[in-house]
Amino acid sequence: MLSLSNLPTPACLIDKVKMQNNIARLSTHIGSLGCRIRPHVKTHKSVEITQAIFEGGNASGITVSTLKEAKHFFAHGYKDVLYAVGIVPSKLEDVAQLLNQGCHLTIILDSVDMATRVVDSASAFGCIFPVMIELDTDGHRSGADPQGQEIINIANVLHQSEHTELKGVMTHAGESYNCFSHEEQRTIARQERDLSILAANRIRQQGIECAEVSIGSTPTAFAIDDLTGITEVRAGVYVLFDLVMAGLQVCKNENIAMSVLASVIGHQQHKDWVITDAGWMAMSRDRGTASHPVDQGYGLVCTVEGKVKADFIIADANQEHGILQHRNGSSETAISSFPLASKLRILPNHACSTAAQYDHFFLVENDTVLAELSTISGW
């Protein structure tokens, strides 16, 4: 088997034990509340990692963010798929092809206008489109007001059509990414749950079936304490974690299963800079911790063995160059810690963004490379 010393850099590493522990942690928590997880595979877009999630238990179907993902995972045996990005009629032909091939693919929308457009276009494809209504439960992004008339009107449009089936309601509590304590996250989680149940019940009171109530984000999935009335929880980055999640106290730095292996290619002695071959093309441009109490730059540095070096970050990045610096007040110099031609690891701000930079990952345990994992990209 290969060791880390044999790998070309930059390379994206997945720590097997940490990943399995992360999977088990959420599986156990959500299972204890009598619910199931619909993992969002957009984080890694890897069939092998998805298989590990299902082996970890308590997973029911998958969530995707592109139709390319839906096609790819369906081809590998995953038939129950929620496409969690708002639909437009021009994509219905691809959706119909998947439905006619036996994929149980559900689409989402959040307005009467789009529901009407979908219904008007759906008759051309000879199938019934399963649809969920997207709710806005925290003012963060997309979705219809759970307490407004719009969701009732959408439900009626979908219910009256022969070519659409209302499956239920769904939401994503994105505002939880601005909550830096467990208590704040729990408040958002309960709000997400309660407003979703309210919306579903309002639709049911119209005599329209609304079977599924789907909620989720990684912070709220861990914070929620009661899932009565919820049919599934969606989360994605929990499998790998990242510095944003650590900054929100959802995990610790030591739980982060993804890292980028980099080589030291240069020193700037007068600045105490260490130059690596992992720039923003390797790490992504995501600066998700910039607004956090602790800014991790473009990534937090670890030894090649994976031990966190909390005083060192990738402070700046160009396309193929990362500039490693010590934080202010550190007594240890960067150059003395990271010799020329040595290797190190970098923890990412946002695992989804970093994963998207690679066409494969390396599954590792300690210094040993266990396997090469596949992934996809694009739309």
mmCIF file of N, CA and C in Angstrom, residues 290-363:
data_model
loop_
_atom_site.group_PDB
_atom_site.id
_atom_site.type_symbol
_atom_site.label_atom_id
_atom_site.label_comp_id
_atom_site.label_asym_id
_atom_site.label_seq_id
_atom_site.Cartn_x
_atom_site.Cartn_y
_atom_site.Cartn_z
ATOM 1 N N ALA A 290 -13.964 33.753 7.915
ATOM 2 C CA ALA A 290 -13.539 35.157 8.003
ATOM 3 C C ALA A 290 -14.388 35.946 8.996
ATOM 4 N N SER A 291 -15.659 35.577 9.136
ATOM 5 C CA SER A 291 -16.553 36.280 10.058
ATOM 6 C C SER A 291 -16.637 35.600 11.421
ATOM 7 N N HIS A 292 -15.842 34.553 11.623
ATOM 8 C CA HIS A 292 -15.870 33.816 12.885
ATOM 9 C C HIS A 292 -14.965 34.478 13.928
ATOM 10 N N PRO A 293 -15.168 34.155 15.187
ATOM 11 C CA PRO A 293 -14.251 34.659 16.223
ATOM 12 C C PRO A 293 -12.791 34.306 15.955
ATOM 13 N N VAL A 294 -12.554 33.128 15.356
ATOM 14 C CA VAL A 294 -11.201 32.727 14.965
ATOM 15 C C VAL A 294 -11.176 32.564 13.452
ATOM 16 N N ASP A 295 -10.438 33.439 12.780
ATOM 17 C CA ASP A 295 -10.313 33.384 11.319
ATOM 18 C C ASP A 295 -9.197 32.404 10.971
ATOM 19 N N GLN A 296 -9.531 31.375 10.204
ATOM 20 C CA GLN A 296 -8.557 30.342 9.856
ATOM 21 C C GLN A 296 -7.920 30.566 8.486
ATOM 22 N N GLY A 297 -8.040 31.774 7.943
ATOM 23 C CA GLY A 297 -7.434 32.055 6.649
ATOM 24 C C GLY A 297 -8.008 31.161 5.565
ATOM 25 N N TYR A 298 -7.133 30.536 4.786
ATOM 26 C CA TYR A 298 -7.561 29.582 3.759
ATOM 27 C C TYR A 298 -7.463 28.145 4.261
ATOM 28 N N GLY A 299 -7.096 27.966 5.527
ATOM 29 C CA GLY A 299 -7.035 26.624 6.087
ATOM 30 C C GLY A 299 -6.105 26.562 7.283
ATOM 31 N N LEU A 300 -6.375 25.625 8.171
ATOM 32 C CA LEU A 300 -5.588 25.424 9.385
ATOM 33 C C LEU A 300 -4.559 24.328 9.135
ATOM 34 N N VAL A 301 -3.331 24.582 9.527
ATOM 35 C CA VAL A 301 -2.222 23.690 9.199
ATOM 36 C C VAL A 301 -2.087 22.576 10.236
ATOM 37 N N CYS A 302 -1.751 21.379 9.748
ATOM 38 C CA CYS A 302 -1.465 20.210 10.583
ATOM 39 C C CYS A 302 -0.129 19.614 10.155
ATOM 40 N N THR A 303 0.446 18.814 11.017
ATOM 41 C CA THR A 303 1.603 18.027 10.606
ATOM 42 C C THR A 303 1.165 17.012 9.564
ATOM 43 N N VAL A 304 2.110 16.374 8.915
ATOM 44 C CA VAL A 304 1.766 15.364 7.918
ATOM 45 C C VAL A 304 1.029 14.198 8.558
ATOM 46 N N GLU A 305 1.235 13.998 9.862
ATOM 47 C CA GLU A 305 0.517 12.929 10.568
ATOM 48 C C GLU A 305 -0.907 13.339 10.934
ATOM 49 N N GLY A 306 -1.232 14.610 10.774
ATOM 50 C CA GLY A 306 -2.581 15.074 11.047
ATOM 51 C C GLY A 306 -2.758 15.800 12.368
ATOM 52 N N LYS A 307 -1.686 16.057 13.103
ATOM 53 C CA LYS A 307 -1.794 16.785 14.367
ATOM 54 C C LYS A 307 -1.961 18.273 14.086
ATOM 55 N N VAL A 308 -3.007 18.854 14.668
ATOM 56 C CA VAL A 308 -3.299 20.271 14.438
ATOM 57 C C VAL A 308 -2.186 21.147 15.010
ATOM 58 N N LYS A 309 -1.722 22.094 14.192
ATOM 59 C CA LYS A 309 -0.750 23.110 14.613
ATOM 60 C C LYS A 309 -1.514 24.435 14.686
ATOM 61 N N ALA A 310 -2.125 24.688 15.822
ATOM 62 C CA ALA A 310 -3.101 25.766 15.943
ATOM 63 C C ALA A 310 -2.526 27.150 15.678
ATOM 64 N N ASP A 311 -1.206 27.309 15.780
ATOM 65 C CA ASP A 311 -0.593 28.621 15.567
ATOM 66 C C ASP A 311 -0.334 28.943 14.102
ATOM 67 N N PHE A 312 -0.614 27.995 13.204
ATOM 68 C CA PHE A 312 -0.249 28.190 11.799
ATOM 69 C C PHE A 312 -1.462 28.043 10.881
ATOM 70 N N ILE A 313 -1.610 28.992 9.974
ATOM 71 C CA ILE A 313 -2.693 28.964 8.995
ATOM 72 C C ILE A 313 -2.134 29.283 7.610
ATOM 73 N N ILE A 314 -2.929 28.958 6.594
ATOM 74 C CA ILE A 314 -2.651 29.456 5.246
ATOM 75 C C ILE A 314 -3.255 30.855 5.192
ATOM 76 N N ALA A 315 -2.411 31.842 5.409
ATOM 77 C CA ALA A 315 -2.886 33.212 5.588
ATOM 78 C C ALA A 315 -3.302 33.866 4.280
ATOM 79 N N ASP A 316 -2.703 33.407 3.181
ATOM 80 C CA ASP A 316 -3.043 33.969 1.876
ATOM 81 C C ASP A 316 -2.838 32.878 0.835
ATOM 82 N N ALA A 317 -3.434 33.074 -0.314
ATOM 83 C CA ALA A 317 -3.321 32.054 -1.357
ATOM 84 C C ALA A 317 -3.414 32.688 -2.728
ATOM 85 N N ASN A 318 -2.605 32.188 -3.640
ATOM 86 C CA ASN A 318 -2.739 32.456 -5.068
ATOM 87 C C ASN A 318 -3.227 31.164 -5.714
ATOM 88 N N GLN A 319 -3.283 31.158 -7.027
ATOM 89 C CA GLN A 319 -3.886 30.004 -7.692
ATOM 90 C C GLN A 319 -3.219 28.689 -7.296
ATOM 91 N N GLU A 320 -1.907 28.623 -7.334
ATOM 92 C CA GLU A 320 -1.201 27.379 -7.015
ATOM 93 C C GLU A 320 -0.212 27.530 -5.858
ATOM 94 N N HIS A 321 -0.270 28.636 -5.149
ATOM 95 C CA HIS A 321 0.636 28.882 -4.032
ATOM 96 C C HIS A 321 -0.167 29.202 -2.776
ATOM 97 N N GLY A 322 0.176 28.535 -1.694
ATOM 98 C CA GLY A 322 -0.380 28.871 -0.398
ATOM 99 C C GLY A 322 0.706 29.475 0.472
ATOM 100 N N ILE A 323 0.374 30.554 1.174
ATOM 101 C CA ILE A 323 1.346 31.231 2.037
ATOM 102 C C ILE A 323 1.024 30.899 3.488
ATOM 103 N N LEU A 324 1.895 30.109 4.077
ATOM 104 C CA LEU A 324 1.722 29.648 5.452
ATOM 105 C C LEU A 324 2.423 30.626 6.385
ATOM 106 N N GLN A 325 1.685 31.094 7.393
ATOM 107 C CA GLN A 325 2.249 32.023 8.368
ATOM 108 C C GLN A 325 1.829 31.614 9.771
ATOM 109 N N HIS A 326 2.593 32.076 10.753
ATOM 110 C CA HIS A 326 2.162 31.881 12.134
ATOM 111 C C HIS A 326 1.227 33.017 12.522
ATOM 112 N N ARG A 327 0.358 32.721 13.480
ATOM 113 C CA ARG A 327 -0.523 33.765 13.993
ATOM 114 C C ARG A 327 0.305 34.752 14.828
ATOM 115 N N ASN A 328 -0.227 35.940 14.997
ATOM 116 C CA ASN A 328 0.448 36.928 15.836
ATOM 117 C C ASN A 328 0.628 36.385 17.242
ATOM 118 N N GLY A 329 1.813 36.559 17.782
ATOM 119 C CA GLY A 329 2.068 36.124 19.143
ATOM 120 C C GLY A 329 2.644 34.740 19.262
ATOM 121 N N SER A 330 2.772 34.023 18.149
ATOM 122 C CA SER A 330 3.345 32.681 18.210
ATOM 123 C C SER A 330 4.848 32.770 18.435
ATOM 124 N N SER A 331 5.355 31.931 19.335
ATOM 125 C CA SER A 331 6.792 31.917 19.614
ATOM 126 C C SER A 331 7.544 30.993 18.674
ATOM 127 N N GLU A 332 6.820 30.171 17.939
ATOM 128 C CA GLU A 332 7.426 29.184 17.037
ATOM 129 C C GLU A 332 7.413 29.738 15.618
ATOM 130 N N THR A 333 8.527 29.729 14.938
ATOM 131 C CA THR A 333 8.560 30.266 13.583
ATOM 132 C C THR A 333 8.040 29.242 12.585
ATOM 133 N N ALA A 334 7.492 29.743 11.491
ATOM 134 C CA ALA A 334 6.964 28.857 10.457
ATOM 135 C C ALA A 334 8.090 28.096 9.771
ATOM 136 N N ILE A 335 9.167 28.795 9.452
ATOM 137 C CA ILE A 335 10.249 28.173 8.686
ATOM 138 C C ILE A 335 10.910 27.040 9.465
ATOM 139 N N SER A 336 11.082 27.226 10.773
ATOM 140 C CA SER A 336 11.694 26.162 11.571
ATOM 141 C C SER A 336 10.765 24.966 11.726
ATOM 142 N N SER A 337 9.475 25.192 11.606
ATOM 143 C CA SER A 337 8.501 24.109 11.799
ATOM 144 C C SER A 337 8.253 23.305 10.534
ATOM 145 N N PHE A 338 8.453 23.939 9.363
ATOM 146 C CA PHE A 338 8.110 23.287 8.100
ATOM 147 C C PHE A 338 9.273 23.422 7.120
ATOM 148 N N PRO A 339 10.215 22.480 7.148
ATOM 149 C CA PRO A 339 11.404 22.550 6.290
ATOM 150 C C PRO A 339 11.055 22.424 4.808
ATOM 151 N N LEU A 340 11.953 22.866 3.972
ATOM 152 C CA LEU A 340 11.797 22.704 2.528
ATOM 153 C C LEU A 340 11.610 21.234 2.163
ATOM 154 N N ALA A 341 10.711 20.984 1.220
ATOM 155 C CA ALA A 341 10.411 19.651 0.680
ATOM 156 C C ALA A 341 9.652 18.760 1.653
ATOM 157 N N SER A 342 9.322 19.271 2.835
ATOM 158 C CA SER A 342 8.511 18.477 3.763
ATOM 159 C C SER A 342 7.044 18.555 3.353
ATOM 160 N N LYS A 343 6.234 17.687 3.939
ATOM 161 C CA LYS A 343 4.802 17.678 3.654
ATOM 162 C C LYS A 343 4.022 18.041 4.911
ATOM 163 N N LEU A 344 2.835 18.554 4.686
ATOM 164 C CA LEU A 344 1.943 18.934 5.778
ATOM 165 C C LEU A 344 0.511 18.757 5.303
ATOM 166 N N ARG A 345 -0.409 18.865 6.233
ATOM 167 C CA ARG A 345 -1.829 18.806 5.878
ATOM 168 C C ARG A 345 -2.494 20.135 6.219
ATOM 169 N N ILE A 346 -3.570 20.423 5.503
ATOM 170 C CA ILE A 346 -4.329 21.652 5.723
ATOM 171 C C ILE A 346 -5.803 21.289 5.858
ATOM 172 N N LEU A 347 -6.429 21.715 6.950
ATOM 173 C CA LEU A 347 -7.861 21.503 7.140
ATOM 174 C C LEU A 347 -8.630 22.594 6.395
ATOM 175 N N PRO A 348 -9.708 22.242 5.691
ATOM 176 C CA PRO A 348 -10.420 23.215 4.855
ATOM 177 C C PRO A 348 -11.468 24.015 5.615
ATOM 178 N N ASN A 349 -11.719 25.228 5.142
ATOM 179 C CA ASN A 349 -12.838 26.013 5.661
ATOM 180 C C ASN A 349 -14.165 25.336 5.370
ATOM 181 N N HIS A 350 -14.346 24.930 4.131
ATOM 182 C CA HIS A 350 -15.631 24.392 3.672
ATOM 183 C C HIS A 350 -15.358 23.119 2.887
ATOM 184 N N ALA A 351 -15.699 21.991 3.475
ATOM 185 C CA ALA A 351 -15.378 20.698 2.857
ATOM 186 C C ALA A 351 -15.992 20.563 1.472
ATOM 187 N N CYS A 352 -17.212 21.057 1.285
ATOM 188 C CA CYS A 352 -17.880 20.927 -0.014
ATOM 189 C C CYS A 352 -17.091 21.646 -1.106
ATOM 190 N N SER A 353 -16.629 22.853 -0.799
ATOM 191 C CA SER A 353 -15.887 23.642 -1.782
ATOM 192 C C SER A 353 -14.538 23.015 -2.094
ATOM 193 N N THR A 354 -13.851 22.539 -1.068
ATOM 194 C CA THR A 354 -12.550 21.915 -1.291
ATOM 195 C C THR A 354 -12.701 20.618 -2.061
ATOM 196 N N ALA A 355 -13.675 19.807 -1.692
ATOM 197 C CA ALA A 355 -13.892 18.534 -2.395
ATOM 198 C C ALA A 355 -14.123 18.761 -3.876
ATOM 199 N N ALA A 356 -14.813 19.852 -4.217
ATOM 200 C CA ALA A 356 -15.151 20.128 -5.613
ATOM 201 C C ALA A 356 -13.934 20.456 -6.467
ATOM 202 N N GLN A 357 -12.784 20.676 -5.840
ATOM 203 C CA GLN A 357 -11.565 20.980 -6.589
ATOM 204 C C GLN A 357 -10.869 19.722 -7.116
ATOM 205 N N TYR A 358 -11.341 18.539 -6.718
ATOM 206 C CA TYR A 358 -10.612 17.300 -6.999
ATOM 207 C C TYR A 358 -11.450 16.321 -7.811
ATOM 208 N N ASP A 359 -10.752 15.474 -8.597
ATOM 209 C CA ASP A 359 -11.448 14.417 -9.340
ATOM 210 C C ASP A 359 -11.308 13.060 -8.659
ATOM 211 N N HIS A 360 -10.622 13.012 -7.522
ATOM 212 C CA HIS A 360 -10.563 11.807 -6.699
ATOM 213 C C HIS A 360 -10.019 12.193 -5.330
ATOM 214 N N PHE A 361 -10.284 11.342 -4.347
ATOM 215 C CA PHE A 361 -9.755 11.510 -3.001
ATOM 216 C C PHE A 361 -8.930 10.276 -2.644
ATOM 217 N N PHE A 362 -8.138 10.402 -1.589
ATOM 218 C CA PHE A 362 -7.417 9.254 -1.044
ATOM 219 C C PHE A 362 -7.952 8.951 0.354
ATOM 220 N N LEU A 363 -8.427 7.728 0.539
ATOM 221 C CA LEU A 363 -8.876 7.272 1.854
ATOM 222 C C LEU A 363 -7.653 6.820 2.636
#
